[in-house]
Amino acid sequence: MTSSKFCRTTLLVLAALTAAACSRETPESLVESARAYIAKQDHNAAAIQLRNALQKQPGNAEARYLLGRELLATGDYVSAEKELRRAYELKYPADKVVPALATALVAIGQPKKVLDELASQTVSDPDAIAELQTAIGYAHFAGGNQAAARSAFAAALAARPAYVRAKLGQARLSAVGGDLAAALQLVEQAVAADPKSAESWQLKGDLLAAHQQPDAALEALRKAVELRPQSPAAQAAVVSLLLRQNKLEEAGKQLEAMKKVAPKHPQTAYFDALYQYRNRKLKEAEQAIQQTLSVAPDDPAALTLAATIKLDLGQYAQAEAHAQKVLSRSPDQTLARRVLVATYLRSGQAAKALESLEPGLNASPRDASLHALAGEAHMMNGEAGKAAASFARAAELEPSNSKVRTALALSRLASGDTQKGLTELEQVAAGDSGTRADLALISQYLQQRSYERALAAIAALEKKQPGPLAPHLRGIAFMLKADLATARKSFERALEIDPAYLPSVASLARIDLAEKKPEAARVRYEAIIAKDAKNAAAILSLAELSAVTGKPPAEVGALIEKAVAAQPNNGKARATLVRHYLAHKDTQKALAAAREGMAAVPDNLELMDAAARAYQVNGETNEALSIYKRMTELQPGSPHPYLRMAEAQLAAKQVDAAAGSLKEALAVRPDSLDAQRGLIAVHLSAGRVEEAMKVARQVQRAHPRQAIGYVLEGDIHATRKSWSEAAAAYRAGLKQTGSSTDLAVRLHTVLVAGGDRGGAERFAADWLRTNPRDQAFRMMLAQAALSSKDYAAAVEQYRAILKDQPSNPVVLNNLAWAAAQLKDPHAIEYAEKAYAVAPAHPSVMDTYAGLLIERGETARAVELLRKASAAAPESAEIRLNLVRGLIKAGDKQAARAEIDSLAKLGDKFAGQAELAKLRQQL
């Protein structure tokens, strides 16, 4: 026998002996062996022995429990939960398994299961009580119930005064409450109680980082890694801090160490993705985050990072889907909402950006970043005034951050110190590499009609941020200057840079409409859709264009359905479809679309809102209320669902229930003016005038310098026709606020209603002397003059408004009609201008057609009236005018058909006598 053959034979014998020895081990002996490894804190070896035991005896509850504990210790919380759940089902003693299972559930982000399944379980051992109550505390903490969390942590410490995890829970509560000093003190106590607690050192490091002590924080976190080198959480904390400090090289080295100890852990892949993203290696980051999501598909941090990566890669639909998934489960996740809004802004969907911002601003009204994003969205929409207001609010909330000079400038602008504010903004914009100051400056210039300065600021922005935004803003400026030819060139330049940039496409479409080229506008959207058939935003824009250009509702609905088919999980598209059917009184289709949408996108707030209305109009109030109830769970900090609930309850004559919902809204947001108005209305409908007045007075005390409290008090008096008391309330409000158009309009109205026309005229004259550009007040005067058939006064006010708003279609249309009553030859010019600005508006077409008939252009007038009637089929007045036009054109058969159709309305149409006279002309 050769030596090599001997070696092979010996190895075979040894392998056989080893296998025989293993086969002779019993589950009990393997568990005992695991216990020995546990005592040495050799978690991996213990886990191997326990798995061997379970291969032999899968129903061994003790082995399941011990394996779950070991997996908890190594940070494999998902596997730990599975093993502990099995031990729980196998009736392992509650004192052992229940606390451990609760701890695992909290670790994998399922706090609700802890509260629903385990919080009521009874355990007797002090250690078990401490661990279970601590897990319950963390579950409440995750759900935002800090009071319940505090009680649970106290119960844990009552059972075991030195229980470290409970002490750390208290520290986290203090940190969330903003008392970092108290939190750090509690952590120091935990470290003193157990210097070998890696979790304590880790939290200490986190708190020191929050205290702006990065070096001390890093030392504490490295201590946590030293104590538990196998812990992915400890390793991740070090990597995270190094990334925040922008120490990318050190972070990379620590990440390599993390990969060695936990190569397959989701946190390892997550921080690898974050590291690659910070190094701008987007493809590598994308691959790494996919690894995380394959293991933890619902992890909010991973989904948010995935959304951020997709956003930077320009994959907007996927970015939106990831961010929406986070927000559907946790609407208060501000970072995910910022990413979602940024996605909409980058993809040119300013309207969707504003819609998505609303719940965030409701839940976090003091989040400056959200207000700043709102400013960008308004800016993209060309709403310079609203943009300035949003930027000013952001500045007010964060006066000391890196954008402080911009904030201070905006604050001065908001307070009326225009020149100084603009000077500071110019200085910030010139010296800052960021663009927020530039956008705020552009907004201010556009608002003040300083177009040349705005164009100069846009040029400066373009140097900092090449792309479609600057040429788009340039186009907005030229549109406001009424230079449509140059505006068109600017928007076309934006589309040369990004052919799918929707804001510029929409602006060009508006110019096309103004130039009476609706088909050219349609072609723009169709070109985008041809290149990207799944671009739901473009399809919805085309649907909107079709609606405003008078296309049949069925055609508009088909486009919205196409958007839904393109992106079945697009809640916006599905909500638009429901609203479309509701607007056209097709309640059954609305309900079917709502049900289908809710099944596809169950927790989309916009869709839920539309669906609830569909249920409501179909008489299914309970189903509507159930949806609103779910919305309150998804938007715990928003009064909006309660307001909707109150509307549904009032419609169903459930007055007391509506009052309860409004009070719930006020409990969530004590300063919600909509809730206060609603509660006043409910009290008045029930005859509780004093209760209504109490609410108004509460608003006055809370906002003594704002008009709303006095508006509410005056309105209460006005509903009772107590005109003098109402006037007194409005006057008191004007005295407090100095200037409020809302109060001025109401005061004038009640003076007229109370018979004091002389007082009303004197007040109007005084008001316009001090507020000559208050166009809203002038609009009220014009409308009042129209109502009293004082056409000369109406024309005077509309012409004054037109100086500031030369392209306002409502003003032009009403001016045309009033001027026509005075036989003013300029009436047709006003009507033509109104039609040029709003060619699809039914009232504009109606007025223009009437004047065309007078000018003898009957055929064109009839064509316009047919379009107006198709756009507003519910308007009997427009249809009556169509009859007049048809008779004038000699088309008696068509006129007779319209008359017969209108006659069927009976008492619903007050013009039956006029209709009878027209019938006699046939």
mmCIF file of N, CA, C and O in Angstrom, residues 163-222:
data_model
loop_
_atom_site.group_PDB
_atom_site.id
_atom_site.type_symbol
_atom_site.label_atom_id
_atom_site.label_comp_id
_atom_site.label_asym_id
_atom_site.label_seq_id
_atom_site.Cartn_x
_atom_site.Cartn_y
_atom_site.Cartn_z
ATOM 1 N N TYR A 163 -32.802 47.594 33.423
ATOM 2 C CA TYR A 163 -32.973 47.004 32.092
ATOM 3 C C TYR A 163 -32.563 48.027 31.021
ATOM 4 O O TYR A 163 -33.218 49.059 30.834
ATOM 5 N N VAL A 164 -31.490 47.712 30.325
ATOM 6 C CA VAL A 164 -30.833 48.687 29.458
ATOM 7 C C VAL A 164 -31.708 49.105 28.294
ATOM 8 O O VAL A 164 -31.836 50.298 27.982
ATOM 9 N N ARG A 165 -32.367 48.167 27.616
ATOM 10 C CA ARG A 165 -33.138 48.525 26.418
ATOM 11 C C ARG A 165 -34.303 49.452 26.746
ATOM 12 O O ARG A 165 -34.683 50.293 25.929
ATOM 13 N N ALA A 166 -34.889 49.284 27.933
ATOM 14 C CA ALA A 166 -35.965 50.205 28.332
ATOM 15 C C ALA A 166 -35.408 51.601 28.585
ATOM 16 O O ALA A 166 -36.010 52.617 28.222
ATOM 17 N N LYS A 167 -34.242 51.655 29.222
ATOM 18 C CA LYS A 167 -33.600 52.939 29.475
ATOM 19 C C LYS A 167 -33.267 53.626 28.137
ATOM 20 O O LYS A 167 -33.450 54.836 27.974
ATOM 21 N N LEU A 168 -32.851 52.824 27.157
ATOM 22 C CA LEU A 168 -32.561 53.379 25.838
ATOM 23 C C LEU A 168 -33.842 53.856 25.151
ATOM 24 O O LEU A 168 -33.828 54.838 24.401
ATOM 25 N N GLY A 169 -34.947 53.158 25.406
ATOM 26 C CA GLY A 169 -36.233 53.607 24.876
ATOM 27 C C GLY A 169 -36.600 54.966 25.426
ATOM 28 O O GLY A 169 -37.074 55.854 24.685
ATOM 29 N N GLN A 170 -36.409 55.161 26.707
ATOM 30 C CA GLN A 170 -36.672 56.476 27.303
ATOM 31 C C GLN A 170 -35.773 57.541 26.685
ATOM 32 O O GLN A 170 -36.201 58.676 26.452
ATOM 33 N N ALA A 171 -34.540 57.174 26.419
ATOM 34 C CA ALA A 171 -33.605 58.124 25.801
ATOM 35 C C ALA A 171 -34.095 58.527 24.413
ATOM 36 O O ALA A 171 -34.045 59.700 24.031
ATOM 37 N N ARG A 172 -34.580 57.541 23.667
ATOM 38 C CA ARG A 172 -35.090 57.842 22.324
ATOM 39 C C ARG A 172 -36.310 58.757 22.401
ATOM 40 O O ARG A 172 -36.481 59.648 21.557
ATOM 41 N N LEU A 173 -37.163 58.561 23.382
ATOM 42 C CA LEU A 173 -38.320 59.445 23.560
ATOM 43 C C LEU A 173 -37.862 60.875 23.833
ATOM 44 O O LEU A 173 -38.412 61.837 23.282
ATOM 45 N N SER A 174 -36.871 61.002 24.674
ATOM 46 C CA SER A 174 -36.362 62.344 24.975
ATOM 47 C C SER A 174 -35.765 62.990 23.738
ATOM 48 O O SER A 174 -35.952 64.186 23.491
ATOM 49 N N ALA A 175 -35.065 62.193 22.947
ATOM 50 C CA ALA A 175 -34.445 62.733 21.729
ATOM 51 C C ALA A 175 -35.505 63.208 20.743
ATOM 52 O O ALA A 175 -35.390 64.283 20.155
ATOM 53 N N VAL A 176 -36.553 62.398 20.572
ATOM 54 C CA VAL A 176 -37.626 62.775 19.659
ATOM 55 C C VAL A 176 -38.323 64.038 20.154
ATOM 56 O O VAL A 176 -38.761 64.881 19.363
ATOM 57 N N GLY A 177 -38.429 64.185 21.462
ATOM 58 C CA GLY A 177 -39.041 65.376 22.038
ATOM 59 C C GLY A 177 -38.143 66.596 21.981
ATOM 60 O O GLY A 177 -38.539 67.678 22.425
ATOM 61 N N GLY A 178 -36.937 66.430 21.463
ATOM 62 C CA GLY A 178 -36.034 67.562 21.298
ATOM 63 C C GLY A 178 -35.100 67.810 22.468
ATOM 64 O O GLY A 178 -34.292 68.731 22.435
ATOM 65 N N ASP A 179 -35.175 66.964 23.502
ATOM 66 C CA ASP A 179 -34.317 67.151 24.675
ATOM 67 C C ASP A 179 -33.119 66.215 24.550
ATOM 68 O O ASP A 179 -33.061 65.157 25.183
ATOM 69 N N LEU A 180 -32.156 66.604 23.727
ATOM 70 C CA LEU A 180 -31.001 65.742 23.470
ATOM 71 C C LEU A 180 -30.131 65.583 24.715
ATOM 72 O O LEU A 180 -29.523 64.521 24.928
ATOM 73 N N ALA A 181 -30.085 66.615 25.548
ATOM 74 C CA ALA A 181 -29.258 66.532 26.761
ATOM 75 C C ALA A 181 -29.799 65.447 27.685
ATOM 76 O O ALA A 181 -29.040 64.630 28.229
ATOM 77 N N ALA A 182 -31.124 65.429 27.881
ATOM 78 C CA ALA A 182 -31.735 64.402 28.736
ATOM 79 C C ALA A 182 -31.539 63.018 28.122
ATOM 80 O O ALA A 182 -31.285 62.041 28.838
ATOM 81 N N ALA A 183 -31.656 62.923 26.805
ATOM 82 C CA ALA A 183 -31.469 61.637 26.131
ATOM 83 C C ALA A 183 -30.052 61.116 26.353
ATOM 84 O O ALA A 183 -29.849 59.933 26.668
ATOM 85 N N LEU A 184 -29.093 62.006 26.223
ATOM 86 C CA LEU A 184 -27.701 61.598 26.393
ATOM 87 C C LEU A 184 -27.427 61.172 27.836
ATOM 88 O O LEU A 184 -26.690 60.209 28.094
ATOM 89 N N GLN A 185 -28.055 61.847 28.782
ATOM 90 C CA GLN A 185 -27.891 61.489 30.192
ATOM 91 C C GLN A 185 -28.429 60.083 30.456
ATOM 92 O O GLN A 185 -27.813 59.281 31.168
ATOM 93 N N LEU A 186 -29.585 59.759 29.878
ATOM 94 C CA LEU A 186 -30.172 58.424 30.045
ATOM 95 C C LEU A 186 -29.278 57.360 29.414
ATOM 96 O O LEU A 186 -29.110 56.258 29.967
ATOM 97 N N VAL A 187 -28.688 57.683 28.281
ATOM 98 C CA VAL A 187 -27.793 56.722 27.631
ATOM 99 C C VAL A 187 -26.550 56.489 28.475
ATOM 100 O O VAL A 187 -26.057 55.353 28.603
ATOM 101 N N GLU A 188 -26.027 57.543 29.071
ATOM 102 C CA GLU A 188 -24.859 57.388 29.957
ATOM 103 C C GLU A 188 -25.197 56.462 31.121
ATOM 104 O O GLU A 188 -24.370 55.641 31.550
ATOM 105 N N GLN A 189 -26.410 56.564 31.653
ATOM 106 C CA GLN A 189 -26.852 55.657 32.725
ATOM 107 C C GLN A 189 -26.878 54.219 32.221
ATOM 108 O O GLN A 189 -26.490 53.287 32.925
ATOM 109 N N ALA A 190 -27.353 54.027 30.973
ATOM 110 C CA ALA A 190 -27.408 52.686 30.402
ATOM 111 C C ALA A 190 -26.006 52.116 30.208
ATOM 112 O O ALA A 190 -25.753 50.937 30.494
ATOM 113 N N VAL A 191 -25.087 52.957 29.747
ATOM 114 C CA VAL A 191 -23.701 52.517 29.566
ATOM 115 C C VAL A 191 -23.078 52.153 30.907
ATOM 116 O O VAL A 191 -22.355 51.145 31.034
ATOM 117 N N ALA A 192 -23.381 52.953 31.950
ATOM 118 C CA ALA A 192 -22.846 52.653 33.278
ATOM 119 C C ALA A 192 -23.405 51.341 33.811
ATOM 120 O O ALA A 192 -22.695 50.564 34.463
ATOM 121 N N ALA A 193 -24.691 51.082 33.524
ATOM 122 C CA ALA A 193 -25.317 49.845 34.004
ATOM 123 C C ALA A 193 -24.753 48.620 33.295
ATOM 124 O O ALA A 193 -24.625 47.550 33.886
ATOM 125 N N ASP A 194 -24.429 48.783 31.996
ATOM 126 C CA ASP A 194 -23.872 47.658 31.242
ATOM 127 C C ASP A 194 -22.893 48.201 30.208
ATOM 128 O O ASP A 194 -23.263 48.493 29.077
ATOM 129 N N PRO A 195 -21.610 48.326 30.605
ATOM 130 C CA PRO A 195 -20.607 48.897 29.695
ATOM 131 C C PRO A 195 -20.390 48.063 28.440
ATOM 132 O O PRO A 195 -19.781 48.546 27.487
ATOM 133 N N LYS A 196 -20.889 46.817 28.436
ATOM 134 C CA LYS A 196 -20.689 45.951 27.275
ATOM 135 C C LYS A 196 -21.907 45.915 26.357
ATOM 136 O O LYS A 196 -22.002 45.066 25.471
ATOM 137 N N SER A 197 -22.845 46.823 26.573
ATOM 138 C CA SER A 197 -24.031 46.893 25.719
ATOM 139 C C SER A 197 -23.702 47.671 24.446
ATOM 140 O O SER A 197 -23.576 48.897 24.455
ATOM 141 N N ALA A 198 -23.573 46.936 23.354
ATOM 142 C CA ALA A 198 -23.261 47.587 22.075
ATOM 143 C C ALA A 198 -24.372 48.550 21.664
ATOM 144 O O ALA A 198 -24.117 49.610 21.092
ATOM 145 N N GLU A 199 -25.620 48.188 21.974
ATOM 146 C CA GLU A 199 -26.756 49.049 21.607
ATOM 147 C C GLU A 199 -26.658 50.403 22.306
ATOM 148 O O GLU A 199 -26.966 51.439 21.721
ATOM 149 N N SER A 200 -26.217 50.394 23.572
ATOM 150 C CA SER A 200 -26.073 51.648 24.314
ATOM 151 C C SER A 200 -25.003 52.535 23.684
ATOM 152 O O SER A 200 -25.197 53.745 23.505
ATOM 153 N N TRP A 201 -23.877 51.945 23.369
ATOM 154 C CA TRP A 201 -22.800 52.718 22.747
ATOM 155 C C TRP A 201 -23.236 53.245 21.381
ATOM 156 O O TRP A 201 -22.889 54.369 20.998
ATOM 157 N N GLN A 202 -24.020 52.441 20.667
ATOM 158 C CA GLN A 202 -24.481 52.880 19.350
ATOM 159 C C GLN A 202 -25.413 54.087 19.469
ATOM 160 O O GLN A 202 -25.271 55.063 18.730
ATOM 161 N N LEU A 203 -26.363 54.021 20.410
ATOM 162 C CA LEU A 203 -27.269 55.149 20.584
ATOM 163 C C LEU A 203 -26.502 56.377 21.086
ATOM 164 O O LEU A 203 -26.789 57.511 20.680
ATOM 165 N N LYS A 204 -25.518 56.144 21.944
ATOM 166 C CA LYS A 204 -24.701 57.258 22.410
ATOM 167 C C LYS A 204 -24.026 57.949 21.232
ATOM 168 O O LYS A 204 -23.997 59.185 21.134
ATOM 169 N N GLY A 205 -23.511 57.141 20.315
ATOM 170 C CA GLY A 205 -22.879 57.715 19.135
ATOM 171 C C GLY A 205 -23.857 58.510 18.292
ATOM 172 O O GLY A 205 -23.549 59.607 17.816
ATOM 173 N N ASP A 206 -25.058 57.979 18.134
ATOM 174 C CA ASP A 206 -26.078 58.689 17.349
ATOM 175 C C ASP A 206 -26.416 60.036 17.988
ATOM 176 O O ASP A 206 -26.574 61.054 17.298
ATOM 177 N N LEU A 207 -26.557 60.037 19.318
ATOM 178 C CA LEU A 207 -26.911 61.281 20.013
ATOM 179 C C LEU A 207 -25.777 62.293 19.973
ATOM 180 O O LEU A 207 -26.005 63.501 19.820
ATOM 181 N N LEU A 208 -24.557 61.811 20.111
ATOM 182 C CA LEU A 208 -23.421 62.726 20.019
ATOM 183 C C LEU A 208 -23.332 63.341 18.626
ATOM 184 O O LEU A 208 -22.990 64.519 18.467
ATOM 185 N N ALA A 209 -23.674 62.553 17.614
ATOM 186 C CA ALA A 209 -23.690 63.081 16.250
ATOM 187 C C ALA A 209 -24.745 64.171 16.123
ATOM 188 O O ALA A 209 -24.514 65.215 15.496
ATOM 189 N N ALA A 210 -25.911 63.935 16.734
ATOM 190 C CA ALA A 210 -26.974 64.943 16.718
ATOM 191 C C ALA A 210 -26.556 66.190 17.483
ATOM 192 O O ALA A 210 -27.012 67.299 17.180
ATOM 193 N N HIS A 211 -25.680 66.013 18.479
ATOM 194 C CA HIS A 211 -25.155 67.134 19.270
ATOM 195 C C HIS A 211 -24.005 67.840 18.552
ATOM 196 O O HIS A 211 -23.327 68.682 19.133
ATOM 197 N N GLN A 212 -23.769 67.464 17.301
ATOM 198 C CA GLN A 212 -22.683 68.043 16.505
ATOM 199 C C GLN A 212 -21.324 67.765 17.127
ATOM 200 O O GLN A 212 -20.447 68.622 17.169
ATOM 201 N N GLN A 213 -21.147 66.539 17.651
ATOM 202 C CA GLN A 213 -19.856 66.109 18.185
ATOM 203 C C GLN A 213 -19.414 64.874 17.395
ATOM 204 O O GLN A 213 -19.441 63.749 17.903
ATOM 205 N N PRO A 214 -19.063 65.049 16.130
ATOM 206 C CA PRO A 214 -18.818 63.893 15.261
ATOM 207 C C PRO A 214 -17.660 63.004 15.714
ATOM 208 O O PRO A 214 -17.737 61.776 15.577
ATOM 209 N N ASP A 215 -16.594 63.593 16.250
ATOM 210 C CA ASP A 215 -15.453 62.772 16.658
ATOM 211 C C ASP A 215 -15.823 61.867 17.833
ATOM 212 O O ASP A 215 -15.514 60.673 17.841
ATOM 213 N N ALA A 216 -16.479 62.457 18.862
ATOM 214 C CA ALA A 216 -16.905 61.657 20.011
ATOM 215 C C ALA A 216 -17.929 60.620 19.578
ATOM 216 O O ALA A 216 -17.949 59.484 20.080
ATOM 217 N N ALA A 217 -18.801 60.989 18.632
ATOM 218 C CA ALA A 217 -19.811 60.058 18.131
ATOM 219 C C ALA A 217 -19.153 58.862 17.458
ATOM 220 O O ALA A 217 -19.531 57.705 17.687
ATOM 221 N N LEU A 218 -18.148 59.148 16.634
ATOM 222 C CA LEU A 218 -17.458 58.072 15.925
ATOM 223 C C LEU A 218 -16.752 57.142 16.905
ATOM 224 O O LEU A 218 -16.756 55.914 16.744
ATOM 225 N N GLU A 219 -16.182 57.703 17.952
ATOM 226 C CA GLU A 219 -15.518 56.881 18.976
ATOM 227 C C GLU A 219 -16.521 55.938 19.642
ATOM 228 O O GLU A 219 -16.235 54.751 19.851
ATOM 229 N N ALA A 220 -17.706 56.469 19.968
ATOM 230 C CA ALA A 220 -18.728 55.643 20.613
ATOM 231 C C ALA A 220 -19.212 54.541 19.674
ATOM 232 O O ALA A 220 -19.400 53.378 20.093
ATOM 233 N N LEU A 221 -19.389 54.872 18.428
ATOM 234 C CA LEU A 221 -19.871 53.877 17.468
ATOM 235 C C LEU A 221 -18.821 52.801 17.218
ATOM 236 O O LEU A 221 -19.154 51.615 17.065
ATOM 237 N N ARG A 222 -17.573 53.196 17.185
ATOM 238 C CA ARG A 222 -16.512 52.183 17.017
ATOM 239 C C ARG A 222 -16.462 51.257 18.226
ATOM 240 O O ARG A 222 -16.140 50.076 18.100
#
